[in-house]
XYZ file of N, CA and C in Angstrom:
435
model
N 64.997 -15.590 3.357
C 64.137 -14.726 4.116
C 63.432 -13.735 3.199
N 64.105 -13.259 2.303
C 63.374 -12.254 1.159
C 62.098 -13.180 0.531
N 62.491 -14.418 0.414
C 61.605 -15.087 -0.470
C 60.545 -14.854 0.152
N 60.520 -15.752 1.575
C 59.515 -15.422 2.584
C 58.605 -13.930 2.664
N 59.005 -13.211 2.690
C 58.781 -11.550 2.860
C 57.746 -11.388 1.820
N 58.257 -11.982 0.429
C 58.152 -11.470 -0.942
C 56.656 -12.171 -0.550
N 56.822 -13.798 -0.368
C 55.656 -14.444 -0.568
C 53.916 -13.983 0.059
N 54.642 -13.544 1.233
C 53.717 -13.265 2.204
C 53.150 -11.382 2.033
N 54.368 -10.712 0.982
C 53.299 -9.573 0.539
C 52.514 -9.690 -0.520
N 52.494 -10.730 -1.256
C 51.906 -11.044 -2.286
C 50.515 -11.628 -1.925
N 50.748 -12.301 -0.952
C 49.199 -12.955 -0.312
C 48.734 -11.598 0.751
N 49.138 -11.153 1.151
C 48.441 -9.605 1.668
C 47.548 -8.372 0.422
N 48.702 -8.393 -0.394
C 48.238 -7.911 -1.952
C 46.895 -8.385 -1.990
N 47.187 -9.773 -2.385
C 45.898 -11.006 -2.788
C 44.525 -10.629 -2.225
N 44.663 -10.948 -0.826
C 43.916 -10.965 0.568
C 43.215 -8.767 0.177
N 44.273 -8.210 -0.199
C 43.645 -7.002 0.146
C 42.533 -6.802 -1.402
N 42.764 -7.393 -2.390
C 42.184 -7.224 -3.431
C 40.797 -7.902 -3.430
N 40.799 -8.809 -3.278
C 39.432 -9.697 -2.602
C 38.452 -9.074 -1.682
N 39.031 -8.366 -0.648
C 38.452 -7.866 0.173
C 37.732 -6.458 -0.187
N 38.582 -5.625 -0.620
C 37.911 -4.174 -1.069
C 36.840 -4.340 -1.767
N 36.353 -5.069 -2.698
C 35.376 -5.005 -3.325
C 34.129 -5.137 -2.447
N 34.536 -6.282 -1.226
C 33.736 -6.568 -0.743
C 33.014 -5.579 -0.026
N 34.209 -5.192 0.336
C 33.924 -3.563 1.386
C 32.999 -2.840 0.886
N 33.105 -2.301 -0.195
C 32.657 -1.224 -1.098
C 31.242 -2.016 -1.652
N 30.943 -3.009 -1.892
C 29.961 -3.557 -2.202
C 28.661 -3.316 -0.886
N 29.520 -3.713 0.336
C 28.476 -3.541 1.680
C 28.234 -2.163 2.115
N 28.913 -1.263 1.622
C 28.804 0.301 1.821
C 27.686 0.515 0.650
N 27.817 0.347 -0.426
C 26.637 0.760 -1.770
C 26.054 -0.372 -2.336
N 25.331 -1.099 -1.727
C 25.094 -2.502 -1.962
C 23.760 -2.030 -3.121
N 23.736 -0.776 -3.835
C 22.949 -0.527 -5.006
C 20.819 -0.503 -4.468
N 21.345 -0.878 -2.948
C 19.397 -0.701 -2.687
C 19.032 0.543 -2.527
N 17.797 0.094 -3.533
C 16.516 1.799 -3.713
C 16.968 1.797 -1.840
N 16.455 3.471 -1.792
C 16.387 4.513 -0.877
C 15.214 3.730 -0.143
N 14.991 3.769 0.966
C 13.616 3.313 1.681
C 12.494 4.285 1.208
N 11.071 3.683 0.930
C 10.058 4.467 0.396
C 9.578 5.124 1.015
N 9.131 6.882 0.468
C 8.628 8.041 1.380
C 7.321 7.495 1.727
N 6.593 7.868 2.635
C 5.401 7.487 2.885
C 4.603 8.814 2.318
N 3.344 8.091 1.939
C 2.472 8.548 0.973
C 1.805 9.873 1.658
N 1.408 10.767 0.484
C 0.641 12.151 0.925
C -0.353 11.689 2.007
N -0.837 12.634 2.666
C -1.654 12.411 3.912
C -3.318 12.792 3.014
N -4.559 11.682 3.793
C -5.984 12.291 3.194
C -6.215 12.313 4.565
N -7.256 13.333 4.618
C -8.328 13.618 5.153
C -9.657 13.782 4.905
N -10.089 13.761 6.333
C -11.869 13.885 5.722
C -11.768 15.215 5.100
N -13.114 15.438 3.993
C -13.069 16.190 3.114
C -12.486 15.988 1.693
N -11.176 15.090 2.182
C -10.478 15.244 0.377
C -10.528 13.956 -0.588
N -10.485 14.418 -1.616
C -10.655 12.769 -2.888
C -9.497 12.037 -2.987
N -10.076 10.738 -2.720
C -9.707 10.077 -3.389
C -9.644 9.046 -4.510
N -8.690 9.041 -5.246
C -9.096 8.111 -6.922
C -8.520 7.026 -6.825
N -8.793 6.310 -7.965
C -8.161 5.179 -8.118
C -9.087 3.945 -8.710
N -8.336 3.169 -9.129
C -9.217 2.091 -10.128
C -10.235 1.148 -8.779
N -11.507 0.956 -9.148
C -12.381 0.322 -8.465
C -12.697 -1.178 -9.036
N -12.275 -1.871 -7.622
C -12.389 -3.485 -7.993
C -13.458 -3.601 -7.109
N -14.303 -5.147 -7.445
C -15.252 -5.525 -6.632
C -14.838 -7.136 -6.317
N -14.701 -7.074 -5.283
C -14.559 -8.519 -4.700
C -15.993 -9.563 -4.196
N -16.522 -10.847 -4.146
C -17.156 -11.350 -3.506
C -16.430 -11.897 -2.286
N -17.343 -12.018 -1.701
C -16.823 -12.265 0.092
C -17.788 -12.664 0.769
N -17.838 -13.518 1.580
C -18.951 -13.853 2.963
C -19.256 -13.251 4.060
N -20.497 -12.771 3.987
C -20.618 -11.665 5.421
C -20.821 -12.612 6.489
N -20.194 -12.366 7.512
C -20.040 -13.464 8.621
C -21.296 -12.966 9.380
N -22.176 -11.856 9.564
C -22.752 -11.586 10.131
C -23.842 -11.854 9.267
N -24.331 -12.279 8.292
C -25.744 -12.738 7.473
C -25.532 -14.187 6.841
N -24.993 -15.124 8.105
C -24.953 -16.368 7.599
C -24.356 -16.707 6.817
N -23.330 -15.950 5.868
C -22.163 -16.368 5.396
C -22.638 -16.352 3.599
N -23.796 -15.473 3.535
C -23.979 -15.032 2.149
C -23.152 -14.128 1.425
N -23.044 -14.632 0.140
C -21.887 -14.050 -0.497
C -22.406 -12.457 -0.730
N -21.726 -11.475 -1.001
C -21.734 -10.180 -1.065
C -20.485 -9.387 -1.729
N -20.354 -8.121 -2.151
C -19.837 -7.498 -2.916
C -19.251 -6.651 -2.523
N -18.098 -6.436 -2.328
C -17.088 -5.366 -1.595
C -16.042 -5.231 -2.722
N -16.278 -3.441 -2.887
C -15.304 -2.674 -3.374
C -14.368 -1.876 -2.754
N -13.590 -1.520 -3.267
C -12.506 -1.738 -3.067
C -11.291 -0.433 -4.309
N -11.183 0.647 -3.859
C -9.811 1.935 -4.641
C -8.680 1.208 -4.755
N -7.461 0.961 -5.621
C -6.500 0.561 -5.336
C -6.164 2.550 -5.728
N -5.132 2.598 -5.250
C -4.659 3.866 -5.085
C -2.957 4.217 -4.781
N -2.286 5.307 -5.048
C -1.555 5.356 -4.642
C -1.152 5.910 -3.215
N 0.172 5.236 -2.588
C 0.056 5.096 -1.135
C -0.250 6.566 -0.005
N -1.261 6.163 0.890
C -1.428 7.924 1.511
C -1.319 7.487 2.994
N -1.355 8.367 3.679
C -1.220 8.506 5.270
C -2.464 8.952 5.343
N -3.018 8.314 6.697
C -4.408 8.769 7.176
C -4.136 9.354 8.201
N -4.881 10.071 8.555
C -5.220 10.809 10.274
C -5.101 10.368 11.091
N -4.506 10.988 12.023
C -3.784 10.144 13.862
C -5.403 10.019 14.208
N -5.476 8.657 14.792
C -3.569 8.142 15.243
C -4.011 6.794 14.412
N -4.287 6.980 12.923
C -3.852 5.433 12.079
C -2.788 5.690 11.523
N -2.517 7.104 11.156
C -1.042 7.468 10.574
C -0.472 5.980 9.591
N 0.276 5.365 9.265
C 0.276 4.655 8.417
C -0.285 3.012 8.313
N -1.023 3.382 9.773
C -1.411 1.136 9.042
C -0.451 0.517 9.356
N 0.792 1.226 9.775
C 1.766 0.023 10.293
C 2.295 -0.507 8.717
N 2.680 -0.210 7.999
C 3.118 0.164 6.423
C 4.046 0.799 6.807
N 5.485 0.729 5.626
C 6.252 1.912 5.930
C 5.417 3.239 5.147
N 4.684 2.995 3.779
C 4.087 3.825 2.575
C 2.697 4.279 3.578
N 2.078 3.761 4.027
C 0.758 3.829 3.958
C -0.192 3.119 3.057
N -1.380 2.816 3.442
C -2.289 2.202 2.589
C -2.440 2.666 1.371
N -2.773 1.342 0.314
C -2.696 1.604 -1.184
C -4.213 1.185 -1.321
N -4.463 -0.224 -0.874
C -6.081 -0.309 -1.177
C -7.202 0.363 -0.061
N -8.147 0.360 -0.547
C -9.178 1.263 0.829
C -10.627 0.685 0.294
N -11.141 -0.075 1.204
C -12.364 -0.872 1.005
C -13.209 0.367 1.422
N -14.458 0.826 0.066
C -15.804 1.078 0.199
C -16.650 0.694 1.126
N -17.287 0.861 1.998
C -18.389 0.226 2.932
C -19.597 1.011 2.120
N -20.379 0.345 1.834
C -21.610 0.887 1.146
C -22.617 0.615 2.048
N -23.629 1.799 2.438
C -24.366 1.801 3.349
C -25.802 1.785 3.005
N -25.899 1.158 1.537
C -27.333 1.134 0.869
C -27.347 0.324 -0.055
N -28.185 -0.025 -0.535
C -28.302 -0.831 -1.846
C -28.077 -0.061 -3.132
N -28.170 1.191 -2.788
C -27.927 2.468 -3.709
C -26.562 2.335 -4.019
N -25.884 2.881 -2.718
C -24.588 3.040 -3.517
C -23.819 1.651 -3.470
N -24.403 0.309 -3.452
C -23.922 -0.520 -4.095
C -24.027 -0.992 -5.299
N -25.157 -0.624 -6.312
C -25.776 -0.606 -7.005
C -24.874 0.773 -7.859
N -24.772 2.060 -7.278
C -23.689 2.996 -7.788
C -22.315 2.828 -8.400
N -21.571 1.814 -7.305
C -19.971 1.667 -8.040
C -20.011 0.128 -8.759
N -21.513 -0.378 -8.793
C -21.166 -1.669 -9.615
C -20.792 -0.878 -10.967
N -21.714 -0.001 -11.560
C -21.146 0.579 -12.891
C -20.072 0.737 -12.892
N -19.155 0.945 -11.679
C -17.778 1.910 -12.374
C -16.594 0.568 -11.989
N -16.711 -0.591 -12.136
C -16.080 -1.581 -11.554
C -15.026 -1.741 -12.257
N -13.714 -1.751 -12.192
C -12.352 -1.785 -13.685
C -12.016 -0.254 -14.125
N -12.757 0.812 -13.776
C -12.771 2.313 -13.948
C -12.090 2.793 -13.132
N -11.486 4.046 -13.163
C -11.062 4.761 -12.295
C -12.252 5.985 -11.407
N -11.532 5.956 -10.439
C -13.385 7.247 -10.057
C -12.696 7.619 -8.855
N -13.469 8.644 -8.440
C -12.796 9.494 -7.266
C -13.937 9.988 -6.290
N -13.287 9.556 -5.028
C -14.861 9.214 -3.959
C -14.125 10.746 -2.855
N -15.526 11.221 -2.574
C -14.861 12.442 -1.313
C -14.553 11.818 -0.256
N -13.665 11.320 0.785
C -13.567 10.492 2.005
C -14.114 11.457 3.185
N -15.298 10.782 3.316
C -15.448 11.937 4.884
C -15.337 10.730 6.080
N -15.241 9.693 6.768
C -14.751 8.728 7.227
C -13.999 7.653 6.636
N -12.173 7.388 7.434
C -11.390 6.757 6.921
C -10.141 6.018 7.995
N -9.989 4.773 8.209
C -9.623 3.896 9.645
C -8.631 3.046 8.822
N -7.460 2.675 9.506
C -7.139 1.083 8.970
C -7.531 0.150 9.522
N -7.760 -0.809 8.530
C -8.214 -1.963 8.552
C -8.165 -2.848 10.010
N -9.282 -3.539 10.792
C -9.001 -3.713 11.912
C -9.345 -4.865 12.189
N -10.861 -5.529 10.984
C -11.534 -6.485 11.297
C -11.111 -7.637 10.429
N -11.069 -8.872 11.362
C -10.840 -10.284 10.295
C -11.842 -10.175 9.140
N -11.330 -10.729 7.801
C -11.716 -10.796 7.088
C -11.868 -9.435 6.115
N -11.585 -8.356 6.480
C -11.234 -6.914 5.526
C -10.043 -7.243 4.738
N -10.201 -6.936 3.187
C -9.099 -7.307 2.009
C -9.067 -6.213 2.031
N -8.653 -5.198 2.586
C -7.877 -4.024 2.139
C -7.184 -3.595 3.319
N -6.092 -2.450 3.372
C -5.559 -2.334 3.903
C -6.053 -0.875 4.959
N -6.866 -0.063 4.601
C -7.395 0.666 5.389
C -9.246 0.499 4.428
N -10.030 1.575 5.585
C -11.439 1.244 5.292
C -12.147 2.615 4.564
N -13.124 3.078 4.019
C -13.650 4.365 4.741
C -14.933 4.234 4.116
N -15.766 4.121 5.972
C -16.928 4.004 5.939
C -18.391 5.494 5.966
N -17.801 6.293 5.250
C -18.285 7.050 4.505
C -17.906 8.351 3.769
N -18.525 7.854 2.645
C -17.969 8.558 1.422
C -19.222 8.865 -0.136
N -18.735 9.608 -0.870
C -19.689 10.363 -1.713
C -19.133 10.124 -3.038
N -19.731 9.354 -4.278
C -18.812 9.028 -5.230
C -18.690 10.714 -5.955
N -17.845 11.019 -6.610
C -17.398 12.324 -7.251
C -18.108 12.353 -9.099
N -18.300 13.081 -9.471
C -19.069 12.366 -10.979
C -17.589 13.092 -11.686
N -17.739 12.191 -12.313
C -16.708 13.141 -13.863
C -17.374 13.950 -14.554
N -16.765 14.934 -14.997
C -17.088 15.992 -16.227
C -17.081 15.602 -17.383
């Protein structure tokens, strides 16, 4: 009967050593913190960030190719009620709408650059076919010093 006893605390031992780690592994399983969501913009304030230009088909001019830029940026919260885009961060890219040949003709120079635009209108993204994750359809490029 001791043998018995002996055997069966030894496989409890066993059984408990196996297990704790496990425990302790599912309690601190070592994952980053969930990400804060990004400073809030508003109309009025800049934003920077490196400027890409994409080609794309305007569905509304027969499907001619065209030029949409595009901030990649770090992540911000927009104004209720887009508040984050449905993101936990908030939007990182923010498509330019250029409302002239001017200021398309403006950020072709700064294309691979960093530059910083004043946002005075800014939405997330709503329409098929928008590559970015929020929009802002008007804005003022900022000049550098």
């Amino acid at each position: 009967m001791t043998k018995l006893f002996a055997t069966r605390s030894a496989l409890v031992a066993t059984m408990m050593l196996l297990a704790t780690p496990a425990i302790s592994a599912q309690q601190d399983d070592g994952a980053p913190p969930p990400p804060k969501p990004g400073k809030p913009i508003n109309a009025g304030e800049v934003l920077s960030g490196e400027l890409n230009a994409m080609k794309v088909r305007d569905v509304k001019n027969a499907g001619k190719r065209i030029a949409m830029y595009q901030i990649t940026s770090e992540p911000r919260r927009l104004p209720a009620p887009n508040g984050l885009c449905n993101l936990e961060t908030g939007p990182e890219t923010f498509q330019l709408v250029t409302s002239s040949d001017a200021q398309a003709t403006q950020l072709k120079s700064f294309v691979g650059k960093e530059i910083s635009v004043k946002v005075d209108e800014v939405a997330c993204a709503s329409d098929p076919g928008q590559m970015s994750e929020a929009v802002i359809t008007k804005w003022s490029l900022i000049r550098k010093q």
